[in-house]
Coordinates of C-alpha atoms in Angstrom, one line a residue:
M598 CA 0.0 0.0 0.0
A599 CA 1.1 3.5 -0.7
Y600 CA 2.4 5.8 2.0
I601 CA 1.2 9.4 1.8
T602 CA 2.8 12.5 3.2
V603 CA 0.7 15.7 3.6
F604 CA 2.6 18.9 4.3
V605 CA 0.3 21.5 5.9
A606 CA 1.3 25.1 6.2
L607 CA -0.9 26.7 8.8
L608 CA -1.0 30.5 8.4
I609 CA -3.8 31.5 10.8
F610 CA -4.6 31.6 14.5
L611 CA -6.7 28.9 16.2
S612 CA -7.0 26.6 13.2
E613 CA -7.7 23.2 14.8
F614 CA -7.3 20.1 12.7
V615 CA -8.8 16.9 14.1
Q616 CA -9.1 13.9 11.9
S617 CA -12.6 12.5 11.6
Y618 CA -11.6 8.9 10.9
D619 CA -8.7 6.5 11.7
F620 CA -5.9 6.5 9.2
I621 CA -4.4 3.6 10.9
D622 CA -5.3 0.0 10.2
N623 CA -4.8 -2.0 13.4
N624 CA -5.7 -5.2 11.7
R625 CA -7.9 -6.3 14.6
S626 CA -10.3 -9.2 14.2
A627 CA -13.0 -10.7 16.5
A628 CA -13.5 -14.3 17.5
G629 CA -17.1 -13.9 16.3
S630 CA -19.6 -11.3 15.4
N631 CA -23.3 -10.4 15.9
Y632 CA -25.6 -8.7 13.4
V633 CA -26.9 -5.7 15.3
K634 CA -29.9 -3.7 14.1
L635 CA -30.8 -0.3 15.6
N636 CA -33.1 2.5 14.8
L637 CA -32.3 6.2 15.4
N638 CA -35.3 8.6 15.3
L639 CA -34.4 12.2 14.9
T640 CA -36.8 14.9 16.1
V641 CA -36.7 18.6 17.0
G642 CA -38.2 19.8 20.3
V643 CA -37.7 22.1 23.2
G644 CA -35.2 21.2 26.0
A645 CA -33.1 22.8 28.7
P646 CA -30.0 20.6 29.4
N647 CA -28.3 23.5 31.3
G648 CA -31.6 24.9 32.7
Q649 CA -32.0 27.3 29.8
T650 CA -34.8 26.5 27.3
R651 CA -34.1 26.4 23.6
E652 CA -35.0 24.4 20.4
M653 CA -32.8 21.4 20.0
I654 CA -32.4 17.9 18.4
F655 CA -33.3 14.7 20.2
V656 CA -32.2 11.2 19.2
N657 CA -34.8 8.6 20.2
G658 CA -36.2 11.2 22.5
T659 CA -33.0 11.7 24.4
F660 CA -30.1 14.2 24.5
P661 CA -27.4 13.3 23.9
G662 CA -28.4 10.4 21.7
P663 CA -28.3 6.9 23.3
N664 CA -24.9 5.2 23.8
L665 CA -24.3 2.7 21.0
I666 CA -22.6 -0.5 22.3
F667 CA -21.1 -2.9 19.9
D668 CA -18.7 -5.8 20.1
E669 CA -15.5 -5.9 18.1
G670 CA -16.3 -7.3 14.7
D671 CA -20.1 -6.8 14.9
E672 CA -22.0 -6.2 11.6
V673 CA -24.1 -3.1 12.3
E674 CA -27.2 -1.9 10.6
I675 CA -28.6 1.5 11.8
T676 CA -31.7 3.0 10.2
V677 CA -32.0 6.7 10.7
F678 CA -35.4 8.2 10.5
N679 CA -35.4 12.0 9.9
Q680 CA -38.5 13.6 11.4
M681 CA -36.8 17.0 11.5
P682 CA -37.7 19.9 9.2
K683 CA -34.1 20.0 7.9
N684 CA -31.7 17.7 5.9
T685 CA -29.2 15.7 7.9
T686 CA -26.7 12.8 7.8
I687 CA -24.9 11.0 10.6
H688 CA -21.1 10.3 10.6
W689 CA -19.7 7.5 12.8
H690 CA -16.6 9.3 14.1
G691 CA -13.5 7.2 14.3
L692 CA -15.0 4.0 12.8
E693 CA -13.0 3.2 9.7
M694 CA -15.9 2.2 7.4
K695 CA -13.6 -0.3 5.7
N696 CA -15.2 -1.4 2.4
T697 CA -18.3 0.6 3.2
P698 CA -17.5 4.2 2.4
W699 CA -21.2 4.8 1.4
S700 CA -22.0 4.7 5.2
D701 CA -19.5 7.4 6.2
G702 CA -22.3 10.0 6.4
V703 CA -20.8 12.9 4.5
P704 CA -23.4 14.7 2.3
G705 CA -22.2 15.3 -1.2
L706 CA -19.3 12.9 -0.9
T707 CA -20.6 9.5 0.3
Q708 CA -24.4 10.0 0.3
T709 CA -27.2 12.4 -0.5
P710 CA -28.8 14.2 2.5
I711 CA -31.6 12.5 4.5
E712 CA -34.5 14.8 3.7
P713 CA -37.3 15.5 6.2
G714 CA -39.6 12.5 6.4
E715 CA -37.1 10.1 4.9
R716 CA -34.8 7.4 6.2
F717 CA -31.4 6.1 5.4
V718 CA -29.8 2.7 6.3
Y719 CA -26.2 2.7 7.4
Q720 CA -24.4 -0.6 7.3
F721 CA -20.8 -1.1 8.5
T722 CA -18.5 -3.4 10.5
A723 CA -17.4 -2.3 14.0
S724 CA -14.0 -3.6 12.9
T725 CA -11.8 -1.8 15.5
A726 CA -12.6 -1.9 19.2
G727 CA -12.4 1.4 21.2
T728 CA -14.2 4.6 22.0
Y729 CA -15.9 6.6 19.3
W730 CA -19.0 8.8 18.7
Y731 CA -21.6 9.7 16.2
H732 CA -22.7 13.2 15.1
S733 CA -24.5 15.2 12.4
H734 CA -22.4 16.0 9.4
S735 CA -24.9 18.5 7.7
R736 CA -24.2 22.2 8.0
M737 CA -23.7 23.1 11.7
T738 CA -26.5 21.1 13.2
M739 CA -24.2 19.3 15.6
I740 CA -24.5 22.5 17.6
D741 CA -28.2 21.6 18.1
G742 CA -27.5 18.3 19.9
L743 CA -27.2 15.6 17.2
Y744 CA -24.5 13.4 18.8
G745 CA -23.9 10.4 21.0
S746 CA -21.3 8.0 22.2
I747 CA -20.1 4.7 20.7
F748 CA -18.1 2.0 22.5
A749 CA -16.9 -1.1 20.6
R750 CA -15.9 -3.7 23.2
Y751 CA -12.8 -5.7 22.9
D752 CA -14.0 -9.3 22.4
V753 CA -11.7 -10.9 24.9
L754 CA -12.6 -8.2 27.5
L755 CA -16.2 -9.4 27.3
A756 CA -15.2 -12.8 28.6
L757 CA -13.1 -11.2 31.4
A758 CA -16.0 -9.0 32.5
T759 CA -17.4 -11.8 34.7
E760 CA -15.9 -13.4 37.8
K761 CA -16.3 -16.8 36.3
A762 CA -14.1 -15.9 33.3
I763 CA -11.5 -14.3 35.4
F764 CA -11.3 -17.3 37.7
E765 CA -11.0 -19.7 34.8
Y766 CA -8.4 -17.7 33.0
S767 CA -6.4 -16.3 35.9
D768 CA -3.3 -18.2 34.9
A769 CA -3.6 -16.7 31.4
L770 CA -4.1 -13.3 32.9
A771 CA -0.9 -13.6 34.9
D772 CA 0.9 -14.5 31.6
N773 CA -0.7 -11.5 30.0
D774 CA -2.3 -13.6 27.2
L775 CA -5.9 -12.8 27.7
T776 CA -5.2 -9.1 28.1
R777 CA -5.1 -9.1 24.4
P778 CA -8.3 -7.7 22.8
S779 CA -7.2 -9.3 19.5
S780 CA -4.2 -11.0 18.0
Q781 CA -2.7 -7.6 17.0
A782 CA -3.4 -5.5 20.1
P783 CA -2.2 -6.6 23.5
A784 CA -3.5 -4.5 26.4
P785 CA -1.1 -2.4 28.4
W786 CA -2.4 -3.0 31.9
H787 CA 0.8 -4.5 33.1
L788 CA 2.5 -1.2 32.4
I789 CA 0.1 0.5 34.9
S790 CA 0.4 -2.2 37.6
N791 CA 2.0 -5.7 37.6
E792 CA -0.3 -6.9 40.4
T793 CA -2.6 -9.6 39.2
E794 CA -5.6 -8.2 41.1
D795 CA -5.1 -4.8 39.6
I796 CA -4.9 -6.3 36.1
K797 CA -8.2 -8.2 36.7
A798 CA -9.8 -5.0 38.0
M799 CA -8.7 -3.0 35.0
Q800 CA -10.0 -5.7 32.7
R801 CA -13.4 -5.5 34.3
A802 CA -13.3 -1.7 34.1
A803 CA -12.3 -1.7 30.5
A804 CA -15.2 -3.9 29.6
D805 CA -17.7 -1.6 31.2
P806 CA -16.4 2.0 31.0
H807 CA -18.0 5.2 32.0
L808 CA -18.5 7.1 28.8
I809 CA -18.3 10.8 29.4
L810 CA -19.4 12.9 26.4
I811 CA -18.3 16.5 26.7
S812 CA -20.0 19.2 24.6
D813 CA -20.4 22.9 24.5
W814 CA -23.8 24.5 24.6
S815 CA -25.4 27.8 23.5
R816 CA -28.9 29.2 23.8
F817 CA -28.6 30.0 20.1
T818 CA -29.4 27.4 17.4
S819 CA -27.0 26.6 14.7
E820 CA -28.8 28.7 12.2
Q821 CA -28.8 31.7 14.5
Y822 CA -25.1 31.3 15.3
W823 CA -24.1 30.9 11.7
E824 CA -26.2 33.9 10.5
T825 CA -24.6 36.0 13.2
I826 CA -21.1 35.1 12.1
K827 CA -21.9 36.0 8.5
D828 CA -23.8 39.2 9.4
T829 CA -21.0 40.5 11.8
E830 CA -18.1 39.2 9.7
L831 CA -16.5 38.0 12.9
E832 CA -15.4 34.6 14.3
I833 CA -17.4 34.0 17.5
F834 CA -16.5 31.3 20.0
C835 CA -18.6 32.2 23.0
V836 CA -21.1 29.7 24.5
D837 CA -23.1 29.4 27.7
S838 CA -22.1 26.0 29.2
I839 CA -20.0 22.9 28.9
L840 CA -22.1 19.8 29.3
L841 CA -21.1 16.3 30.6
N842 CA -23.4 13.6 29.1
G843 CA -25.9 16.4 28.5
H844 CA -25.8 17.7 32.1
G845 CA -24.7 21.1 33.2
E846 CA -25.4 24.6 34.5
I847 CA -24.7 28.2 33.6
Y848 CA -22.1 29.8 35.9
C849 CA -21.7 33.6 36.1
P850 CA -18.8 34.3 38.4
P851 CA -17.8 38.0 39.0
T852 CA -16.0 39.5 36.1
G853 CA -13.0 40.2 38.4
F854 CA -12.7 36.5 39.2
L855 CA -12.8 35.6 35.5
V856 CA -10.1 38.2 34.8
N857 CA -7.9 36.7 37.5
Q858 CA -8.5 33.2 36.1
T859 CA -7.5 34.2 32.5
L860 CA -4.6 32.1 31.1
P861 CA -1.4 34.1 30.5
V862 CA -1.4 33.2 26.8
M863 CA -5.0 34.4 26.5
Q864 CA -4.1 37.6 28.2
S865 CA -1.2 38.2 25.9
L866 CA -3.5 38.1 22.9
M867 CA -5.8 40.8 24.5
G868 CA -3.2 43.4 25.4
N869 CA -4.9 45.8 27.8
A870 CA -8.4 44.4 27.2
T871 CA -10.0 41.8 29.5
V872 CA -12.6 39.0 29.2
N873 CA -16.2 40.0 29.6
D874 CA -18.9 38.8 32.0
K875 CA -19.2 35.5 30.1
G876 CA -15.4 35.0 30.2
C877 CA -15.2 35.4 26.5
L878 CA -12.2 36.6 24.5
P879 CA -12.8 40.0 23.0
F880 CA -12.4 40.5 19.2
V881 CA -8.6 40.8 18.6
P882 CA -6.3 40.7 15.5
A883 CA -4.8 37.4 16.6
V884 CA -8.2 35.8 16.0
E885 CA -9.9 38.0 13.4
S886 CA -6.7 38.8 11.4
I887 CA -6.7 41.7 9.0
W888 CA -10.5 41.6 8.7
L889 CA -11.1 42.9 12.3
P890 CA -11.8 46.5 11.2
L891 CA -14.6 45.1 8.9
G892 CA -16.4 43.4 11.7
H893 CA -19.7 44.6 13.2
P894 CA -19.9 43.6 16.9
E895 CA -22.9 45.8 17.3
R896 CA -24.9 43.3 15.3
I897 CA -24.3 40.4 17.7
P898 CA -27.6 39.4 19.5
K899 CA -27.8 40.0 23.2
H900 CA -26.4 37.2 25.4
L901 CA -24.4 35.5 22.6
Q902 CA -21.1 37.3 23.2
E903 CA -21.8 38.9 26.5
G904 CA -24.6 39.2 29.1
C905 CA -24.3 36.1 31.3
V906 CA -27.5 34.9 32.9
T907 CA -27.5 32.1 35.4
S908 CA -30.0 29.3 34.9
S909 CA -32.1 27.3 37.2
G910 CA -32.9 23.6 36.8
G911 CA -29.6 22.5 35.4
V912 CA -28.2 19.3 37.0
N913 CA -24.5 18.3 37.0
L914 CA -23.3 14.8 36.2
T915 CA -22.8 12.3 39.0
I916 CA -20.8 9.1 38.6
N917 CA -21.5 6.6 41.5
V918 CA -18.9 4.0 42.3
D919 CA -18.4 1.5 45.1
S920 CA -14.7 1.2 46.0
R921 CA -15.6 -2.0 48.0
E922 CA -16.4 -3.7 44.7
Q923 CA -14.3 -1.8 42.2
K924 CA -10.6 -1.1 42.6
W925 CA -10.3 0.7 39.2
I926 CA -12.8 2.5 36.9
N927 CA -12.4 3.4 33.3
L928 CA -13.3 7.0 32.3
N929 CA -13.6 7.3 28.5
W930 CA -13.7 11.0 27.7
I931 CA -15.3 11.9 24.3
M932 CA -15.0 15.5 23.1
A933 CA -18.1 16.3 21.1
S934 CA -17.6 20.1 21.3
T935 CA -18.2 22.4 18.4
F936 CA -15.9 25.3 19.5
K937 CA -14.0 24.4 22.7
M938 CA -11.0 22.7 24.1
V939 CA -11.3 21.4 27.7
Q940 CA -9.1 20.0 30.5
P941 CA -10.9 17.3 32.6
S942 CA -9.6 16.2 36.0
V943 CA -10.9 14.4 39.1
D944 CA -10.0 15.9 42.4
E945 CA -7.4 14.0 44.3
H946 CA -7.2 11.2 41.7
D947 CA -4.6 10.3 39.0
M948 CA -5.6 9.3 35.5
W949 CA -3.6 6.7 33.6
I950 CA -4.1 7.4 29.9
Y951 CA -4.0 4.1 27.9
E952 CA -6.0 4.8 24.8
V953 CA -6.1 7.8 22.5
D954 CA -8.6 8.0 19.6
G955 CA -9.5 4.3 19.8
S956 CA -5.9 3.0 19.8
Y957 CA -3.8 1.8 22.7
V958 CA -0.8 3.9 23.7
V959 CA 2.0 3.3 26.3
P960 CA 0.2 4.4 29.5
R961 CA 1.2 7.5 31.4
K962 CA -0.1 9.0 34.6
F963 CA -1.6 12.5 34.6
Q964 CA -3.7 14.6 36.9
A965 CA -5.5 16.4 34.1
L966 CA -5.7 16.1 30.3
S967 CA -6.5 18.4 27.4
L968 CA -9.1 17.4 24.8
S969 CA -10.0 19.2 21.6
A970 CA -13.0 18.7 19.2
G971 CA -13.4 15.1 18.0
Q972 CA -10.7 13.6 20.3
R973 CA -11.3 10.6 22.6
I974 CA -9.0 9.7 25.5
S975 CA -9.5 6.7 27.9
A976 CA -8.0 6.6 31.3
M977 CA -7.9 4.2 34.2
V978 CA -8.5 5.7 37.7
R979 CA -7.7 3.8 40.9
L980 CA -10.4 4.0 43.6
D981 CA -8.2 4.3 46.6
K982 CA -9.6 7.4 48.5
Q983 CA -11.9 7.7 51.4
P984 CA -15.6 7.5 50.8
G985 CA -16.9 10.9 49.7
D986 CA -17.7 13.2 46.9
Y987 CA -14.8 14.2 44.5
T988 CA -15.4 17.0 42.1
I989 CA -14.9 16.4 38.4
R990 CA -13.7 19.7 36.8
V991 CA -13.8 20.4 33.1
P992 CA -12.5 23.9 32.4
E993 CA -12.2 25.4 29.0
T994 CA -8.5 25.6 28.0
G995 CA -8.7 26.7 24.3
I996 CA -8.0 30.4 25.2
T997 CA -11.4 31.6 23.8
Q998 CA -13.3 31.7 27.1
V999 CA -12.8 31.4 30.8
M1000 CA -15.4 28.9 31.9
S1001 CA -15.8 25.4 33.5
A1002 CA -18.2 22.5 33.9
F1003 CA -18.5 20.3 37.0
G1004 CA -19.5 16.8 38.0
T1005 CA -19.1 14.5 40.9
L1006 CA -17.4 11.1 41.4
R1007 CA -19.3 9.7 44.4
Y1008 CA -17.8 6.9 46.5
N1009 CA -20.1 4.6 48.4
N1010 CA -23.0 7.0 48.6
G1011 CA -20.7 10.0 49.2
N1012 CA -20.1 12.6 51.8
P1013 CA -21.2 16.0 50.3
S1014 CA -20.0 17.9 53.4
R1015 CA -16.4 17.1 52.6
S1016 CA -14.6 19.4 50.1
S1017 CA -12.1 17.6 47.8
R1018 CA -8.7 19.1 46.8
P1019 CA -8.6 20.2 43.2
H1020 CA -5.9 19.6 40.6
V1021 CA -6.9 22.5 38.4
Q1022 CA -8.6 25.9 38.9
Y1023 CA -11.7 27.3 37.2
G1024 CA -9.6 28.8 34.4
S1025 CA -7.6 25.5 33.9
L1026 CA -4.4 26.7 35.7
P1027 CA -2.8 24.1 38.0
A1028 CA -4.1 24.3 41.6
H1029 CA -0.9 23.0 43.2
G1030 CA 2.7 22.2 42.2
N1031 CA 2.3 18.5 41.5
V1032 CA 0.0 18.6 38.5
D1033 CA 1.0 16.8 35.3
I1034 CA -1.3 17.8 32.4
Y1035 CA -1.5 15.9 29.2
S1036 CA -1.4 18.5 26.4
P1037 CA -0.7 18.2 22.6
W1038 CA 1.1 21.6 22.9
I1039 CA 3.7 20.2 25.3
P1040 CA 6.0 17.8 23.4
F1041 CA 7.0 15.9 26.6
T1042 CA 3.5 15.1 27.6
D1043 CA 2.3 14.4 24.1
N1044 CA 4.9 11.8 23.6
M1045 CA 2.6 8.8 23.9
P1046 CA 3.7 6.2 21.4
P1047 CA 1.4 3.4 20.2
F1048 CA 1.2 0.1 22.2
P1049 CA 2.4 -2.2 21.0
A1050 CA 5.1 -0.4 18.9
H1051 CA 4.4 -0.3 15.2
D1052 CA 6.9 -1.7 12.7
P1053 CA 9.3 1.0 11.3
L1054 CA 7.9 2.9 8.3
P1055 CA 9.8 3.3 5.0
Q1056 CA 12.0 6.4 5.0
L1057 CA 10.3 7.8 2.0
A1058 CA 6.6 8.2 1.2
D1059 CA 5.1 7.3 -2.2
E1060 CA 3.3 10.6 -2.6
E1061 CA 3.6 14.1 -1.0
F1062 CA 1.2 17.0 -1.0
L1063 CA 1.3 20.6 0.1
L1064 CA -1.7 22.2 1.7
S1065 CA -1.7 26.0 2.5
L1066 CA -4.4 27.1 4.9
G1067 CA -5.6 30.7 4.8
R1068 CA -8.6 32.9 4.7
V1069 CA -10.6 34.3 1.9
N1070 CA -12.3 37.8 2.0
S1071 CA -13.4 37.5 5.7
S1072 CA -12.4 36.3 9.1
W1073 CA -14.6 33.2 8.9
S1074 CA -14.1 32.0 5.3
Y1075 CA -11.2 29.5 4.8
T1076 CA -9.3 27.7 2.1
M1077 CA -7.0 24.7 2.5
V1078 CA -5.6 24.7 -1.0
G1079 CA -5.0 28.4 -1.7
R1080 CA -8.0 28.5 -4.0
E1081 CA -11.7 29.2 -3.9
M1082 CA -14.2 27.9 -1.3
M1083 CA -17.3 25.9 -2.2
P1084 CA -20.7 26.5 -0.5
V1085 CA -21.6 24.4 2.5
D1086 CA -24.0 22.1 0.6
W1087 CA -21.9 21.8 -2.6
D1088 CA -23.6 19.3 -4.9
A1089 CA -24.9 17.3 -2.0
Y1090 CA -27.2 15.4 -4.4
H1091 CA -24.4 14.2 -6.6
P1092 CA -22.2 12.2 -4.1
F1093 CA -18.7 11.9 -5.4
L1094 CA -18.5 8.2 -4.4
F1095 CA -21.4 7.4 -6.7
Y1096 CA -20.4 9.7 -9.6
P1097 CA -16.6 10.0 -9.6
N1098 CA -16.5 11.2 -13.2
D1099 CA -19.5 13.5 -13.0
P1100 CA -18.5 17.2 -13.4
D1101 CA -21.4 18.1 -11.1
S1102 CA -19.9 16.2 -8.3
F1103 CA -16.2 16.9 -8.8
N1104 CA -14.2 20.1 -8.0
E1105 CA -10.5 19.5 -8.5
Q1106 CA -9.7 22.5 -6.3
L1107 CA -11.1 20.7 -3.2
V1108 CA -9.3 17.4 -3.8
I1109 CA -5.8 16.4 -2.8
Q1110 CA -4.0 15.8 -6.2
N1111 CA -0.6 14.3 -6.9
S1112 CA 1.0 17.5 -8.2
Q1113 CA 3.5 18.8 -5.6
R1114 CA 6.3 17.1 -3.7
V1115 CA 7.5 19.0 -0.7
L1116 CA 9.1 16.9 2.1
D1117 CA 10.7 13.5 2.3
N1118 CA 10.8 13.4 6.1
P1119 CA 7.4 12.3 7.3
N1120 CA 6.4 11.6 10.9
W1121 CA 3.7 9.6 12.7
R1122 CA 0.6 11.0 14.5
Y1123 CA -2.9 9.9 15.4
T1124 CA -4.9 13.2 15.8
W1125 CA -3.5 16.6 15.2
L1126 CA -3.9 19.9 16.9
T1127 CA -2.1 23.0 15.7
S1128 CA -0.3 25.6 17.7
F1129 CA -1.5 29.2 17.6
G1130 CA -0.4 32.8 17.7
E1131 CA 2.0 32.7 14.7
P1132 CA 2.5 30.8 11.4
M1133 CA 3.5 27.2 11.8
W1134 CA 3.5 23.9 9.8
M1135 CA 3.2 20.2 10.5
V1136 CA 3.7 17.1 8.5
L1137 CA 1.1 14.3 8.6
R1138 CA 1.7 10.8 7.2
Y1139 CA -0.6 7.8 6.7
Q1140 CA -0.7 4.5 4.8
V1141 CA -3.5 4.0 2.2
T1142 CA -5.3 0.9 3.4
N1143 CA -8.9 2.0 3.2
P1144 CA -9.9 2.9 -0.4
G1145 CA -12.6 5.6 -0.7
P1146 CA -13.3 9.3 -0.6
W1147 CA -12.8 10.8 2.8
L1148 CA -13.3 14.3 4.2
F1149 CA -10.2 15.9 5.8
H1150 CA -11.4 18.8 7.9
C1151 CA -11.3 20.9 11.0
H1152 CA -13.7 19.7 13.7
F1153 CA -14.6 23.2 14.9
E1154 CA -18.1 23.6 13.3
I1155 CA -17.6 27.2 12.3
H1156 CA -14.3 26.4 10.6
L1157 CA -15.7 23.5 8.7
A1158 CA -18.8 25.5 7.7
G1159 CA -16.4 28.3 6.6
G1160 CA -14.5 26.0 4.2
M1161 CA -11.8 24.4 6.3
G1162 CA -12.1 21.0 4.7
M1163 CA -11.2 19.1 1.6
V1164 CA -11.5 15.6 0.1
I1165 CA -8.9 12.9 0.1
L1166 CA -9.3 10.2 -2.6
D1167 CA -7.6 7.1 -1.3
G1168 CA -6.9 4.1 -3.4
V1169 CA -9.0 5.3 -6.4
D1170 CA -7.9 2.2 -8.3
K1171 CA -9.5 0.0 -5.7
W1172 CA -12.7 1.7 -4.7
P1173 CA -15.3 -0.9 -3.6
P1174 CA -18.3 -0.9 -6.0
V1175 CA -21.4 0.9 -4.6
P1176 CA -24.1 -1.7 -3.8
E1177 CA -27.2 -1.3 -6.0
E1178 CA -29.4 -0.8 -2.9
Y1179 CA -27.5 2.4 -2.1
R1180 CA -27.7 3.7 -5.6
T1181 CA -31.5 3.3 -5.6
H1182 CA -31.8 5.9 -2.8
L1183 CA -31.2 8.6 -5.5
D1184 CA -34.7 7.7 -6.7
P1185 CA -37.0 9.7 -4.3
S1186 CA -39.8 7.2 -4.8
R1187 CA -37.8 4.4 -3.2
P1188 CA -36.5 4.0 0.4
R1189 CA -32.9 5.0 0.9
G1190 CA -30.4 2.3 1.8
P1191 CA -30.8 -1.5 1.8
P1192 CA -34.0 -3.3 2.6
L1193 CA -35.0 -3.6 6.2
A1194 CA -36.0 -7.2 6.1
K1195 CA -32.5 -8.5 6.7
N1196 CA -32.3 -10.1 10.2
I1197 CA -29.3 -12.1 10.8
R1198 CA -27.6 -12.9 14.1
T1199 CA -24.7 -15.1 14.9
F1200 CA -23.0 -15.8 18.1
S1201 CA -19.3 -16.0 19.1
W1202 CA -17.9 -18.5 21.6
L1203 CA -17.9 -15.7 24.2
E1204 CA -21.7 -15.1 24.0
A1205 CA -22.4 -17.1 27.2
L1206 CA -20.0 -14.9 29.1
R1207 CA -21.2 -11.6 28.0
N1208 CA -22.5 -9.4 30.8
K1209 CA -24.2 -6.9 28.4
R1210 CA -26.0 -7.2 25.1
T1211 CA -25.0 -5.0 22.2
G1212 CA -27.2 -2.2 21.1
F1213 CA -28.4 0.7 23.2
D1214 CA -26.9 1.2 26.6

C-alpha cells in the first residue's frame, strides 16, 4: 500500500485540525460477530439541558443520543429516520468504514442528504474496538445536539468481565495472554500495575467503561449562530455552558474572578483588554486577522457574546462508584464540542491514559488532560480514596473563554460535606505544584507512542502534497488549498462516491491531487492539533489501506462551515463498488439504503460470558 505525506502550512490563528476517521489499520479481528440492528429517530423539540430553554435535536427522544454499544467485529445496521424539518446525515466518528464508504455519512461525498420524512440505512462493521462517537455532518446542526457515544468492546474483554471468566483464566491473565483484545493489540495493563488483582480489576473496568461525552452549549441554534457570524463578519466562539453527558449549568462568576483566572497566553492576545462577564475573549487581531476592522460587533444578538444569565434547573453529572467492589474504573472522555478545548480532571485522583482516539498507547499518569474537538481519551482511575464526593472539573482551555463544567465522582453514597482538593482551577491553571497535564502543545506530555510499537515505516513516502491554509475575504471564510471555497452544501445530491466522473460532483480544487512534492521526512501521528499565535507547519503521514473518498477537515463547526475541509481520494484504483441498494436511494420514490428485512444474528464463543447485550446502553 502507498504511503502518503501531507505537508500542511498553517498561516492563521486557532485553526484546529482533528481527523474524523482513523488513518491507521490496526488489523484487529474478532473471534465472532453479531448482526446488530438499531433505529435512530431524529426529532426537534424544546429542551433545557443546562436549565436554559431552547429548540434542539433529540435522538430517540433523548439528549445526547443513546450510547451505542457494539462488540469488536459486529456487523451493524442502523436505520436513521429523519423527522426534523431539515436535511441531515450521521457520521460515525473514528470507525474506519472499511469497504463501506457509502456509510460514512458525508453529504455530497458519500451520500445524499436524508431529507425530512425520509430514512437512510447505514451498514458497516465495527472492525476496531475502542471509544468513538456519532454526530451530524450536515451544516452546523451538531450545535443543536445531534450526537452520542459509541463503544466497541474488545472481544476478549467481554469474557473477562465476569468473575467466572476471570477465575477460569487467571493463569492466562498472569501471563498477559488474555489481556489481548485481539491478535494484534495486546492491552497495556501490566504497564500500569504488575499486580494480578489490579490487572483483573482493569480488565473489568475496560469492559464496562464510564462514557463521558463533553459538549459545549449555547442558547442560540446553529442557524442563529451561523447567521450572526456571517452578518457580523466575525469569528465568534462564545457559549453558555460545557455539558457532561448532557448535564450542566450556567455559571456567572464575578468578572474580576474571570479576569484573575485568565490564562497568560490568552491575556497576551488581548493586550490591555479583558474578558467579559461570560469570560469570552474580545475580538482581537490574533483571531480575526486583517478583517477585524470590517467586523460589526454591534450586530451580535444580546447574550451571545456577553450578558451572562445564570440558569435554574440544570443538574450536573454524578458518577456513582463502590470502592468496596471496584478497585479501578475506566473513564472514557469523548470530546463532542463544536468550539471548545477542555481539560478534565478528578479531584485527588490520578488518571492513567492508555487509549487515544480508539488505539492503545503506552500508559502514562496525569492529573489532568487536554481534549479538543473530536478527540477521545480513555483513562484508568484507581479508587483508593476515602468514601466521599470528589469534584470532576472540566475547564475550557482553548483560550477563547474562561469557563468550566463540574460533575461528581461519588464513592459509596458519598459525603457531600467534605470538600475535595482540586488539581486545576476554574480557568484551567494548576491548583498546586504536582499537576502533570497531558497537552498536545507540550511535546514531553504528548509523547505517547502506540502500544504495541508499530513496525518502522519506510523512510520515503510514495506521494507528497502541500496544503496551504488561509482565509478568503473575511475572518470566517477559509481555504485549505489556496484557492476558492465551495458553498456548504456543494452538490450534495451528486455524491462523489457514486459519480466520480460527473462534473457536477467533482471540483479538483477541493481534492488532494498528486501535483506537488514538498518533504521527504514524514512523521507519525494519530490526531493533530495546531499551535497558535503565529504561522506554523506540520507534516502528517498515513498509509492508504482503506480505499474511498474521505473528508479531511477541522472539527470546529464554524471552521468546517467556513471552508476548512477538503477531500482525500484514497486508493481510487480499488474503490469498492457501490451496492445497488445504495444507488437506488437517488430515486426519491424508493426508500434509501438496503431493505429492512435483513435479520441475521450469529454468536461468538464468548456469547455465554457476555455481561451486556449489544445495542443501546
